[in-house]
Tab-separated table of N, CA and C in Angstrom:
chain	number	residue	atom	x	y	z
A	8	UNK	N	-69.831	222.223	-33.831
A	8	UNK	CA	-70.652	221.228	-34.489
A	8	UNK	C	-69.800	220.475	-35.488
A	9	UNK	N	-70.212	219.213	-35.764
A	9	UNK	CA	-69.467	218.357	-36.698
A	9	UNK	C	-69.747	218.805	-38.118
A	10	UNK	N	-68.766	218.678	-39.003
A	10	UNK	CA	-69.006	219.084	-40.399
A	10	UNK	C	-70.047	218.171	-41.027
A	11	UNK	N	-70.819	218.752	-41.938
A	11	UNK	CA	-71.867	217.987	-42.628
A	11	UNK	C	-71.222	216.980	-43.562
A	12	UNK	N	-71.834	215.787	-43.689
A	12	UNK	CA	-71.263	214.803	-44.620
A	12	UNK	C	-71.348	215.325	-46.054
A	13	UNK	N	-70.391	214.851	-46.890
A	13	UNK	CA	-70.346	215.283	-48.293
A	13	UNK	C	-71.580	214.777	-49.019
A	14	UNK	N	-72.079	215.593	-49.911
A	14	UNK	CA	-73.266	215.216	-50.681
A	14	UNK	C	-72.899	214.108	-51.652
A	15	UNK	N	-73.853	213.208	-51.919
A	15	UNK	CA	-73.619	212.127	-52.879
A	15	UNK	C	-73.479	212.741	-54.260
A	16	UNK	N	-72.608	212.183	-55.089
A	16	UNK	CA	-72.431	212.741	-56.441
A	16	UNK	C	-73.704	212.570	-57.243
A	17	UNK	N	-73.956	213.529	-58.099
A	17	UNK	CA	-75.139	213.492	-58.958
A	17	UNK	C	-74.919	212.479	-60.060
A	18	UNK	N	-75.998	211.901	-60.558
A	18	UNK	CA	-75.897	210.929	-61.644
A	18	UNK	C	-75.430	211.637	-62.904
A	19	UNK	N	-74.577	210.972	-63.676
A	19	UNK	CA	-74.033	211.567	-64.895
A	19	UNK	C	-75.094	211.664	-65.976
A	20	UNK	N	-76.072	210.776	-65.974
A	20	UNK	CA	-77.109	210.809	-67.004
A	20	UNK	C	-77.924	212.073	-66.850
A	21	UNK	N	-78.299	212.636	-67.950
A	21	UNK	CA	-79.152	213.820	-67.905
A	21	UNK	C	-78.360	215.090	-67.755
A	22	UNK	N	-77.027	215.044	-67.888
A	22	UNK	CA	-76.233	216.259	-67.889
A	22	UNK	C	-75.857	216.757	-66.522
A	23	UNK	N	-76.023	215.965	-65.445
A	23	UNK	CA	-75.625	216.400	-64.111
A	23	UNK	C	-74.119	216.460	-63.991
A	24	UNK	N	-73.651	216.910	-62.821
A	24	UNK	CA	-72.219	216.986	-62.582
A	24	UNK	C	-71.613	215.584	-62.621
A	25	UNK	N	-70.414	215.494	-63.150
A	25	UNK	CA	-69.703	214.216	-63.178
A	25	UNK	C	-68.838	214.124	-61.938
A	26	UNK	N	-68.692	212.947	-61.409
A	26	UNK	CA	-67.888	212.736	-60.216
A	26	UNK	C	-66.413	212.780	-60.596
A	27	UNK	N	-65.622	213.473	-59.806
A	27	UNK	CA	-64.181	213.519	-60.005
A	27	UNK	C	-63.603	212.269	-59.383
A	28	UNK	N	-63.127	211.340	-60.184
A	28	UNK	CA	-62.629	210.060	-59.679
A	28	UNK	C	-61.362	210.213	-58.838
A	29	UNK	N	-60.683	211.323	-58.972
A	29	UNK	CA	-59.475	211.522	-58.176
A	29	UNK	C	-59.758	212.240	-56.865
A	30	UNK	N	-60.978	212.726	-56.681
A	30	UNK	CA	-61.348	213.393	-55.441
A	30	UNK	C	-61.917	212.332	-54.514
A	31	UNK	N	-61.211	212.016	-53.484
A	31	UNK	CA	-61.615	210.966	-52.552
A	31	UNK	C	-62.455	211.517	-51.408
A	32	UNK	N	-63.264	212.520	-51.684
A	32	UNK	CA	-64.179	213.046	-50.674
A	32	UNK	C	-63.519	214.031	-49.729
A	33	UNK	N	-62.499	214.734	-50.199
A	33	UNK	CA	-61.778	215.656	-49.334
A	33	UNK	C	-62.513	216.958	-49.121
A	34	UNK	N	-63.569	217.228	-49.827
A	34	UNK	CA	-64.279	218.488	-49.659
A	34	UNK	C	-65.625	218.415	-50.350
A	35	UNK	N	-66.445	219.478	-50.104
A	35	UNK	CA	-67.774	219.505	-50.699
A	35	UNK	C	-67.709	219.743	-52.199
A	36	UNK	N	-66.788	220.560	-52.641
A	36	UNK	CA	-66.687	220.886	-54.053
A	36	UNK	C	-65.506	220.134	-54.664
A	37	UNK	N	-65.694	219.572	-55.854
A	37	UNK	CA	-64.548	218.931	-56.499
A	37	UNK	C	-63.474	219.961	-56.778
A	38	UNK	N	-62.245	219.545	-56.603
A	38	UNK	CA	-61.124	220.445	-56.845
A	38	UNK	C	-61.009	220.701	-58.337
A	39	UNK	N	-60.692	221.942	-58.691
A	39	UNK	CA	-60.507	222.281	-60.099
A	39	UNK	C	-59.228	221.609	-60.580
A	40	UNK	N	-59.227	221.111	-61.782
A	40	UNK	CA	-58.008	220.474	-62.278
A	40	UNK	C	-56.885	221.494	-62.373
A	41	UNK	N	-55.687	221.032	-62.082
A	41	UNK	CA	-54.533	221.911	-62.153
A	41	UNK	C	-54.245	222.218	-63.619
A	42	UNK	N	-53.880	223.452	-63.862
A	42	UNK	CA	-53.543	223.836	-65.226
A	42	UNK	C	-52.227	223.178	-65.603
A	43	UNK	N	-52.149	222.748	-66.842
A	43	UNK	CA	-50.916	222.121	-67.316
A	43	UNK	C	-50.034	223.211	-67.879
A	44	UNK	N	-48.839	223.278	-67.360
A	44	UNK	CA	-47.890	224.267	-67.859
A	44	UNK	C	-47.471	223.864	-69.265
A	45	UNK	N	-47.233	224.815	-70.160
A	45	UNK	CA	-46.864	224.479	-71.542
A	45	UNK	C	-45.676	223.534	-71.610
A	46	UNK	N	-44.717	223.658	-70.734
A	46	UNK	CA	-43.540	222.796	-70.783
A	46	UNK	C	-43.896	221.349	-70.481
A	47	UNK	N	-44.971	221.129	-69.722
A	47	UNK	CA	-45.317	219.756	-69.376
A	47	UNK	C	-46.415	219.186	-70.255
A	48	UNK	N	-46.934	219.955	-71.207
A	48	UNK	CA	-48.002	219.453	-72.067
A	48	UNK	C	-47.532	218.265	-72.890
A	49	UNK	N	-46.328	218.332	-73.425
A	49	UNK	CA	-45.812	217.206	-74.208
A	49	UNK	C	-45.621	215.992	-73.316
A	50	UNK	N	-45.180	216.221	-72.104
A	50	UNK	CA	-44.979	215.116	-71.163
A	50	UNK	C	-46.309	214.455	-70.833
A	51	UNK	N	-47.390	215.234	-70.720
A	51	UNK	CA	-48.706	214.671	-70.430
A	51	UNK	C	-49.144	213.763	-71.566
A	52	UNK	N	-48.849	214.156	-72.809
A	52	UNK	CA	-49.202	213.299	-73.944
A	52	UNK	C	-48.409	212.009	-73.895
A	53	UNK	N	-47.152	212.074	-73.400
A	53	UNK	CA	-46.334	210.866	-73.283
A	53	UNK	C	-46.958	209.863	-72.329
A	54	UNK	N	-47.661	210.351	-71.322
A	54	UNK	CA	-48.206	209.469	-70.291
A	54	UNK	C	-49.659	209.086	-70.535
A	55	UNK	N	-50.224	209.423	-71.668
A	55	UNK	CA	-51.614	209.113	-71.953
A	55	UNK	C	-51.754	207.614	-72.206
A	56	UNK	N	-52.359	206.926	-71.261
A	56	UNK	CA	-52.513	205.474	-71.382
A	56	UNK	C	-53.411	205.097	-72.536
A	57	UNK	N	-54.268	205.982	-72.970
A	57	UNK	CA	-55.160	205.669	-74.070
A	57	UNK	C	-54.394	205.499	-75.378
A	58	UNK	N	-53.203	206.063	-75.469
A	58	UNK	CA	-52.399	205.905	-76.681
A	58	UNK	C	-51.759	204.525	-76.745
A	59	UNK	N	-51.654	203.839	-75.639
A	59	UNK	CA	-51.077	202.499	-75.539
A	59	UNK	C	-49.648	202.431	-76.048
A	60	UNK	N	-48.988	203.558	-76.105
A	60	UNK	CA	-47.587	203.582	-76.481
A	60	UNK	C	-46.927	204.627	-75.605
A	61	UNK	N	-46.411	204.190	-74.481
A	61	UNK	CA	-45.919	205.113	-73.470
A	61	UNK	C	-44.730	205.948	-73.944
A	62	UNK	N	-44.031	205.546	-74.984
A	62	UNK	CA	-42.857	206.293	-75.393
A	62	UNK	C	-43.118	207.253	-76.539
A	63	UNK	N	-44.309	207.283	-77.099
A	63	UNK	CA	-44.584	208.100	-78.261
A	63	UNK	C	-45.408	209.316	-77.851
A	64	UNK	N	-44.898	210.505	-78.138
A	64	UNK	CA	-45.585	211.725	-77.729
A	64	UNK	C	-46.730	212.075	-78.666
A	65	UNK	N	-46.748	211.509	-79.861
A	65	UNK	CA	-47.809	211.861	-80.798
A	65	UNK	C	-48.720	210.673	-81.033
A	66	UNK	N	-50.032	210.920	-81.037
A	66	UNK	CA	-50.935	209.811	-81.315
A	66	UNK	C	-50.704	209.312	-82.739
A	67	UNK	N	-50.752	208.022	-82.911
A	67	UNK	CA	-50.559	207.459	-84.240
A	67	UNK	C	-51.486	206.279	-84.420
A	68	UNK	N	-51.634	205.894	-85.663
A	68	UNK	CA	-52.486	204.740	-85.974
A	68	UNK	C	-51.846	203.492	-85.386
A	69	UNK	N	-52.646	202.501	-85.016
A	69	UNK	CA	-52.067	201.274	-84.488
A	69	UNK	C	-51.174	200.624	-85.536
A	70	UNK	N	-50.152	199.950	-85.054
A	70	UNK	CA	-49.221	199.274	-85.959
A	70	UNK	C	-49.974	198.202	-86.732
A	71	UNK	N	-49.700	198.073	-88.031
A	71	UNK	CA	-50.393	197.045	-88.806
A	71	UNK	C	-49.969	195.654	-88.330
A	72	UNK	N	-50.880	194.713	-88.489
A	72	UNK	CA	-50.571	193.343	-88.115
A	72	UNK	C	-49.539	192.819	-89.098
A	73	UNK	N	-48.461	192.306	-88.564
A	73	UNK	CA	-47.396	191.792	-89.415
A	73	UNK	C	-47.781	190.435	-89.994
A	74	UNK	N	-47.584	190.284	-91.280
A	74	UNK	CA	-47.790	188.980	-91.899
A	74	UNK	C	-46.683	188.048	-91.413
A	75	UNK	N	-46.999	186.796	-91.340
A	75	UNK	CA	-45.946	185.878	-90.930
A	75	UNK	C	-44.738	186.022	-91.851
A	76	UNK	N	-43.575	185.912	-91.261
A	76	UNK	CA	-42.358	186.055	-92.043
A	76	UNK	C	-42.268	184.931	-93.064
A	77	UNK	N	-41.994	185.292	-94.301
A	77	UNK	CA	-41.875	184.304	-95.364
A	77	UNK	C	-40.638	183.436	-95.117
A	78	UNK	N	-40.795	182.144	-95.350
A	78	UNK	CA	-39.629	181.264	-95.231
A	78	UNK	C	-39.059	180.930	-96.599
A	79	UNK	N	-39.846	181.219	-97.648
A	79	UNK	CA	-39.379	180.985	-99.013
A	79	UNK	C	-39.520	182.251	-99.841
A	80	UNK	N	-38.658	182.339	-100.838
A	80	UNK	CA	-38.786	183.352	-101.878
A	80	UNK	C	-38.935	182.597	-103.190
A	81	UNK	N	-39.606	183.182	-104.168
A	81	UNK	CA	-39.758	182.491	-105.450
A	81	UNK	C	-38.389	182.191	-106.077
A	82	UNK	N	-38.292	181.028	-106.705
A	82	UNK	CA	-37.046	180.623	-107.378
A	82	UNK	C	-37.399	180.247	-108.808
A	83	UNK	N	-36.834	180.984	-109.761
A	83	UNK	CA	-37.110	180.700	-111.169
A	83	UNK	C	-36.078	179.703	-111.668
A	84	UNK	N	-36.548	178.499	-111.972
A	84	UNK	CA	-35.694	177.433	-112.488
A	84	UNK	C	-36.439	176.697	-113.601
A	85	UNK	N	-35.694	175.922	-114.360
A	85	UNK	CA	-36.292	175.088	-115.406
A	85	UNK	C	-36.570	173.705	-114.837
A	86	UNK	N	-37.371	172.928	-115.540
A	86	UNK	CA	-37.661	171.567	-115.102
A	86	UNK	C	-36.379	170.723	-115.135
A	87	UNK	N	-35.464	171.033	-116.042
A	87	UNK	CA	-34.187	170.321	-116.097
A	87	UNK	C	-33.357	170.594	-114.835
A	88	UNK	N	-33.381	171.840	-114.354
A	88	UNK	CA	-32.651	172.179	-113.126
A	88	UNK	C	-33.276	171.475	-111.920
A	89	UNK	N	-34.607	171.396	-111.878
A	89	UNK	CA	-35.278	170.677	-110.790
A	89	UNK	C	-34.861	169.221	-110.820
A	90	UNK	N	-34.894	168.598	-112.001
A	90	UNK	CA	-34.526	167.181	-112.138
A	90	UNK	C	-33.091	166.937	-111.707
A	91	UNK	N	-32.196	167.848	-112.046
A	91	UNK	CA	-30.786	167.679	-111.702
A	91	UNK	C	-30.499	167.877	-110.225
A	92	UNK	N	-31.329	168.638	-109.531
A	92	UNK	CA	-31.102	168.960	-108.114
A	92	UNK	C	-31.934	168.091	-107.184
A	93	UNK	N	-33.046	167.576	-107.645
A	93	UNK	CA	-34.022	166.842	-106.823
A	93	UNK	C	-33.354	165.803	-105.927
A	94	UNK	N	-32.539	164.939	-106.461
A	94	UNK	CA	-31.923	163.843	-105.702
A	94	UNK	C	-30.938	164.297	-104.636
A	95	UNK	N	-30.407	165.512	-104.763
A	95	UNK	CA	-29.425	165.996	-103.780
A	95	UNK	C	-30.084	166.622	-102.548
A	96	UNK	N	-31.404	166.787	-102.595
A	96	UNK	CA	-32.123	167.395	-101.463
A	96	UNK	C	-32.508	166.290	-100.482
A	97	UNK	N	-31.898	166.322	-99.298
A	97	UNK	CA	-31.978	165.208	-98.359
A	97	UNK	C	-33.307	165.061	-97.631
A	98	UNK	N	-34.035	166.149	-97.448
A	98	UNK	CA	-35.267	166.076	-96.653
A	98	UNK	C	-36.493	166.070	-97.547
A	99	UNK	N	-37.377	165.138	-97.242
A	99	UNK	CA	-38.619	165.024	-97.999
A	99	UNK	C	-39.779	164.873	-97.027
A	100	UNK	N	-40.840	165.613	-97.283
A	100	UNK	CA	-42.070	165.497	-96.497
A	100	UNK	C	-43.213	165.301	-97.476
A	101	UNK	N	-44.091	164.343	-97.167
A	101	UNK	CA	-45.246	164.050	-98.008
A	101	UNK	C	-46.511	164.188	-97.183
A	102	UNK	N	-47.582	164.537	-97.857
A	102	UNK	CA	-48.878	164.580	-97.187
A	102	UNK	C	-49.976	164.383	-98.217
A	103	UNK	N	-51.057	163.815	-97.740
A	103	UNK	CA	-52.271	163.701	-98.539
A	103	UNK	C	-53.274	164.645	-97.897
A	104	UNK	N	-53.659	165.675	-98.625
A	104	UNK	CA	-54.479	166.750	-98.075
A	104	UNK	C	-55.841	166.799	-98.740
A	105	UNK	N	-56.821	167.242	-97.990
A	105	UNK	CA	-58.125	167.573	-98.561
A	105	UNK	C	-57.999	168.978	-99.127
A	106	UNK	N	-58.576	169.202	-100.289
A	106	UNK	CA	-58.456	170.506	-100.920
A	106	UNK	C	-59.752	170.919	-101.610
A	107	UNK	N	-59.909	172.221	-101.756
A	107	UNK	CA	-61.020	172.753	-102.530
A	107	UNK	C	-60.567	173.118	-103.944
A	108	UNK	N	-59.286	172.900	-104.243
A	108	UNK	CA	-58.774	173.169	-105.593
A	108	UNK	C	-59.421	172.203	-106.582
A	109	UNK	N	-59.807	172.741	-107.729
A	109	UNK	CA	-60.424	171.889	-108.752
A	109	UNK	C	-59.561	171.764	-109.997
A	110	UNK	N	-58.505	172.585	-110.084
A	110	UNK	CA	-57.595	172.508	-111.230
A	110	UNK	C	-56.165	172.686	-110.738
A	111	UNK	N	-55.244	172.199	-111.531
A	111	UNK	CA	-53.830	172.353	-111.174
A	111	UNK	C	-53.426	173.829	-111.217
A	112	UNK	N	-54.010	174.593	-112.134
A	112	UNK	CA	-53.709	176.023	-112.201
A	112	UNK	C	-54.140	176.715	-110.912
A	113	UNK	N	-55.312	176.329	-110.394
A	113	UNK	CA	-55.798	176.883	-109.119
A	113	UNK	C	-54.839	176.511	-107.992
A	114	UNK	N	-54.426	175.251	-107.933
A	114	UNK	CA	-53.494	174.794	-106.895
A	114	UNK	C	-52.187	175.588	-106.956
A	115	UNK	N	-51.628	175.737	-108.154
A	115	UNK	CA	-50.357	176.443	-108.298
A	115	UNK	C	-50.494	177.926	-107.945
A	116	UNK	N	-51.620	178.526	-108.297
A	116	UNK	CA	-51.850	179.925	-107.952
A	116	UNK	C	-51.892	180.107	-106.439
A	117	UNK	N	-52.577	179.215	-105.745
A	117	UNK	CA	-52.637	179.299	-104.276
A	117	UNK	C	-51.273	179.073	-103.645
A	118	UNK	N	-50.521	178.112	-104.158
A	118	UNK	CA	-49.174	177.872	-103.619
A	118	UNK	C	-48.285	179.090	-103.860
A	119	UNK	N	-48.427	179.694	-105.024
A	119	UNK	CA	-47.640	180.882	-105.339
A	119	UNK	C	-47.970	182.021	-104.376
A	120	UNK	N	-49.243	182.219	-104.091
A	120	UNK	CA	-49.661	183.324	-103.227
A	120	UNK	C	-49.369	183.094	-101.755
A	121	UNK	N	-49.506	181.884	-101.262
A	121	UNK	CA	-49.363	181.619	-99.827
A	121	UNK	C	-47.965	181.128	-99.462
A	122	UNK	N	-47.432	180.211	-100.243
A	122	UNK	CA	-46.137	179.609	-99.908
A	122	UNK	C	-44.986	180.428	-100.484
A	123	UNK	N	-45.266	181.245	-101.488
A	123	UNK	CA	-44.283	182.129	-102.107
A	123	UNK	C	-43.303	181.354	-102.989
A	124	UNK	N	-43.858	180.504	-103.851
A	124	UNK	CA	-43.063	179.728	-104.803
A	124	UNK	C	-43.499	180.083	-106.219
A	125	UNK	N	-42.688	179.693	-107.190
A	125	UNK	CA	-43.039	179.908	-108.594
A	125	UNK	C	-43.350	178.574	-109.255
A	126	UNK	N	-44.404	178.534	-110.059
A	126	UNK	CA	-44.666	177.315	-110.822
A	126	UNK	C	-43.519	177.055	-111.803
A	127	UNK	N	-43.110	175.798	-111.899
A	127	UNK	CA	-42.063	175.409	-112.848
A	127	UNK	C	-42.706	174.726	-114.050
A	128	UNK	N	-43.605	173.774	-113.751
A	128	UNK	CA	-44.244	173.049	-114.836
A	128	UNK	C	-45.580	172.480	-114.367
A	129	UNK	N	-46.551	172.495	-115.271
A	129	UNK	CA	-47.847	171.866	-115.032
A	129	UNK	C	-48.099	170.915	-116.194
A	130	UNK	N	-48.393	169.673	-115.863
A	130	UNK	CA	-48.781	168.688	-116.871
A	130	UNK	C	-50.040	168.013	-116.343
A	131	UNK	N	-51.163	168.301	-116.975
A	131	UNK	CA	-52.434	167.730	-116.538
A	131	UNK	C	-52.768	168.168	-115.125
A	132	UNK	N	-52.892	167.208	-114.211
A	132	UNK	CA	-53.235	167.496	-112.811
A	132	UNK	C	-52.013	167.396	-111.906
A	133	UNK	N	-50.836	167.558	-112.472
A	133	UNK	CA	-49.581	167.464	-111.736
A	133	UNK	C	-48.810	168.765	-111.913
A	134	UNK	N	-48.249	169.282	-110.819
A	134	UNK	CA	-47.506	170.531	-110.906
A	134	UNK	C	-46.261	170.510	-110.044
A	135	UNK	N	-45.247	171.227	-110.499
A	135	UNK	CA	-43.988	171.374	-109.762
A	135	UNK	C	-43.748	172.866	-109.577
A	136	UNK	N	-43.358	173.248	-108.355
A	136	UNK	CA	-43.068	174.651	-108.035
A	136	UNK	C	-41.731	174.724	-107.311
A	137	UNK	N	-41.111	175.909	-107.330
A	137	UNK	CA	-39.787	176.080	-106.726
A	137	UNK	C	-39.708	177.367	-105.916
A	138	UNK	N	-38.981	177.272	-104.811
A	138	UNK	CA	-38.683	178.431	-103.986
A	138	UNK	C	-37.270	178.299	-103.449
A	139	UNK	N	-36.787	179.366	-102.876
A	139	UNK	CA	-35.480	179.294	-102.207
A	139	UNK	C	-35.690	179.626	-100.741
A	140	UNK	N	-34.965	178.929	-99.888
A	140	UNK	CA	-35.118	179.084	-98.445
A	140	UNK	C	-34.443	180.387	-98.015
A	141	UNK	N	-35.203	181.231	-97.335
A	141	UNK	CA	-34.664	182.503	-96.844
A	141	UNK	C	-33.983	182.302	-95.501
A	142	UNK	N	-32.925	182.977	-95.196
A	142	UNK	CA	-32.343	184.089	-95.930
A	142	UNK	C	-31.321	183.653	-96.980
A	143	UNK	N	-31.125	182.388	-97.198
A	143	UNK	CA	-30.115	181.901	-98.142
A	143	UNK	C	-30.662	181.631	-99.525
A	144	UNK	N	-30.050	180.642	-100.175
A	144	UNK	CA	-30.419	180.306	-101.547
A	144	UNK	C	-30.682	178.820	-101.741
A	145	UNK	N	-30.798	178.045	-100.655
A	145	UNK	CA	-31.058	176.617	-100.795
A	145	UNK	C	-32.402	176.412	-101.488
A	146	UNK	N	-32.455	175.507	-102.456
A	146	UNK	CA	-33.715	175.286	-103.167
A	146	UNK	C	-34.720	174.495	-102.335
A	147	UNK	N	-35.981	174.705	-102.627
A	147	UNK	CA	-37.081	173.949	-102.047
A	147	UNK	C	-38.062	173.690	-103.185
A	148	UNK	N	-38.326	172.404	-103.454
A	148	UNK	CA	-39.208	172.043	-104.556
A	148	UNK	C	-40.479	171.408	-104.026
A	149	UNK	N	-41.582	171.702	-104.695
A	149	UNK	CA	-42.883	171.131	-104.353
A	149	UNK	C	-43.405	170.364	-105.554
A	150	UNK	N	-43.956	169.197	-105.280
A	150	UNK	CA	-44.598	168.405	-106.331
A	150	UNK	C	-46.009	168.102	-105.861
A	151	UNK	N	-46.996	168.481	-106.652
A	151	UNK	CA	-48.380	168.233	-106.294
A	151	UNK	C	-49.089	167.410	-107.347
A	152	UNK	N	-49.830	166.404	-106.884
A	152	UNK	CA	-50.661	165.580	-107.768
A	152	UNK	C	-52.093	165.759	-107.294
A	153	UNK	N	-52.895	166.426	-108.101
A	153	UNK	CA	-54.257	166.779	-107.727
A	153	UNK	C	-55.242	165.752	-108.257
A	154	UNK	N	-56.085	165.280	-107.350
A	154	UNK	CA	-57.180	164.385	-107.684
A	154	UNK	C	-58.346	164.820	-106.796
A	155	UNK	N	-59.026	165.940	-107.182
A	155	UNK	CA	-60.028	166.541	-106.295
A	155	UNK	C	-60.991	165.514	-105.712
A	156	UNK	N	-61.268	165.645	-104.430
A	156	UNK	CA	-60.881	166.692	-103.478
A	156	UNK	C	-59.579	166.379	-102.726
A	157	UNK	N	-58.729	165.541	-103.294
A	157	UNK	CA	-57.486	165.151	-102.625
A	157	UNK	C	-56.282	165.729	-103.365
A	158	UNK	N	-55.262	166.072	-102.589
A	158	UNK	CA	-53.995	166.539	-103.140
A	158	UNK	C	-52.880	165.765	-102.464
A	159	UNK	N	-52.065	165.095	-103.254
A	159	UNK	CA	-50.840	164.472	-102.746
A	159	UNK	C	-49.731	165.473	-102.998
A	160	UNK	N	-49.084	165.892	-101.921
A	160	UNK	CA	-48.041	166.907	-102.064
A	160	UNK	C	-46.747	166.402	-101.446
A	161	UNK	N	-45.652	166.757	-102.090
A	161	UNK	CA	-44.328	166.348	-101.645
A	161	UNK	C	-43.435	167.590	-101.637
A	162	UNK	N	-42.684	167.767	-100.563
A	162	UNK	CA	-41.769	168.905	-100.418
A	162	UNK	C	-40.362	168.350	-100.264
A	163	UNK	N	-39.421	168.870	-101.054
A	163	UNK	CA	-38.016	168.451	-100.945
A	163	UNK	C	-37.136	169.673	-100.742
A	164	UNK	N	-36.246	169.562	-99.747
A	164	UNK	CA	-35.282	170.618	-99.461
A	164	UNK	C	-34.155	170.013	-98.627
A	165	UNK	N	-33.167	170.807	-98.255
A	165	UNK	CA	-32.052	170.305	-97.447
A	165	UNK	C	-32.426	170.130	-95.978
A	166	UNK	N	-33.300	170.977	-95.449
A	166	UNK	CA	-33.579	171.051	-94.015
A	166	UNK	C	-34.955	170.466	-93.689
A	167	UNK	N	-34.993	169.474	-92.788
A	167	UNK	CA	-36.249	168.805	-92.430
A	167	UNK	C	-37.250	169.764	-91.789
A	168	UNK	N	-36.781	170.695	-90.968
A	168	UNK	CA	-37.693	171.649	-90.325
A	168	UNK	C	-38.318	172.586	-91.356
A	169	UNK	N	-37.539	173.007	-92.311
A	169	UNK	CA	-38.065	173.867	-93.373
A	169	UNK	C	-39.100	173.079	-94.180
A	170	UNK	N	-38.795	171.839	-94.501
A	170	UNK	CA	-39.735	171.012	-95.266
A	170	UNK	C	-41.066	170.891	-94.528
A	171	UNK	N	-41.012	170.707	-93.201
A	171	UNK	CA	-42.242	170.581	-92.421
A	171	UNK	C	-43.025	171.889	-92.416
A	172	UNK	N	-42.339	173.014	-92.244
A	172	UNK	CA	-43.019	174.309	-92.239
A	172	UNK	C	-43.642	174.621	-93.597
A	173	UNK	N	-42.943	174.273	-94.674
A	173	UNK	CA	-43.478	174.499	-96.016
A	173	UNK	C	-44.707	173.623	-96.239
A	174	UNK	N	-44.648	172.391	-95.770
A	174	UNK	CA	-45.802	171.497	-95.901
A	174	UNK	C	-47.021	172.069	-95.165
A	175	UNK	N	-46.799	172.642	-93.989
A	175	UNK	CA	-47.891	173.267	-93.236
A	175	UNK	C	-48.470	174.468	-93.996
A	176	UNK	N	-47.611	175.254	-94.629
A	176	UNK	CA	-48.088	176.373	-95.456
A	176	UNK	C	-48.891	175.866	-96.642
A	177	UNK	N	-48.437	174.781	-97.249
A	177	UNK	CA	-49.157	174.192	-98.380
A	177	UNK	C	-50.566	173.778	-97.946
A	178	UNK	N	-50.664	173.197	-96.764
A	178	UNK	CA	-51.963	172.759	-96.276
A	178	UNK	C	-52.906	173.949	-96.142
A	179	UNK	N	-52.404	175.063	-95.589
A	179	UNK	CA	-53.239	176.257	-95.454
A	179	UNK	C	-53.639	176.813	-96.811
A	180	UNK	N	-52.727	176.707	-97.778
A	180	UNK	CA	-52.964	177.292	-99.101
A	180	UNK	C	-54.071	176.589	-99.865
A	181	UNK	N	-54.182	175.292	-99.704
A	181	UNK	CA	-55.094	174.531	-100.572
A	181	UNK	C	-56.413	174.145	-99.918
A	182	UNK	N	-56.637	174.534	-98.658
A	182	UNK	CA	-57.901	174.185	-98.002
A	182	UNK	C	-59.093	174.728	-98.731
């Protein structure tokens, strides 16, 4: 007589037997899982796809999200040093931005936190800040004229690409 067809797997809900996804219907009873030898236990952890790190044998917390790499570091200078260096910086980028800043102190605080520059001087609604281009020491100066809800900002440095990237950071900082 022909062998009886395999019974349909029981539904998992309600505590019934769970279907062995690796058993392709080779028999009536699901095969018992093979015991893992102690020598291969560490290797099994290496292959655990749920860890999402195929080379790490120990489960670990997910890697923290990296902050964008800073392009500037704070540069402490005097207003006299800014004035003496300003004209030698070949690249200039200007923008007129919409801002939620209501004071120059607020604007400078945001630039300090996001762009990574130091305030040099604030006079009324006008502020100057300074940073140095990483990984070197080239200066980068920012001049902001606040007239809420508008900010006129100017970036001066040696490199046009750096000036553009700093201007983009400034825009994010003052929104």
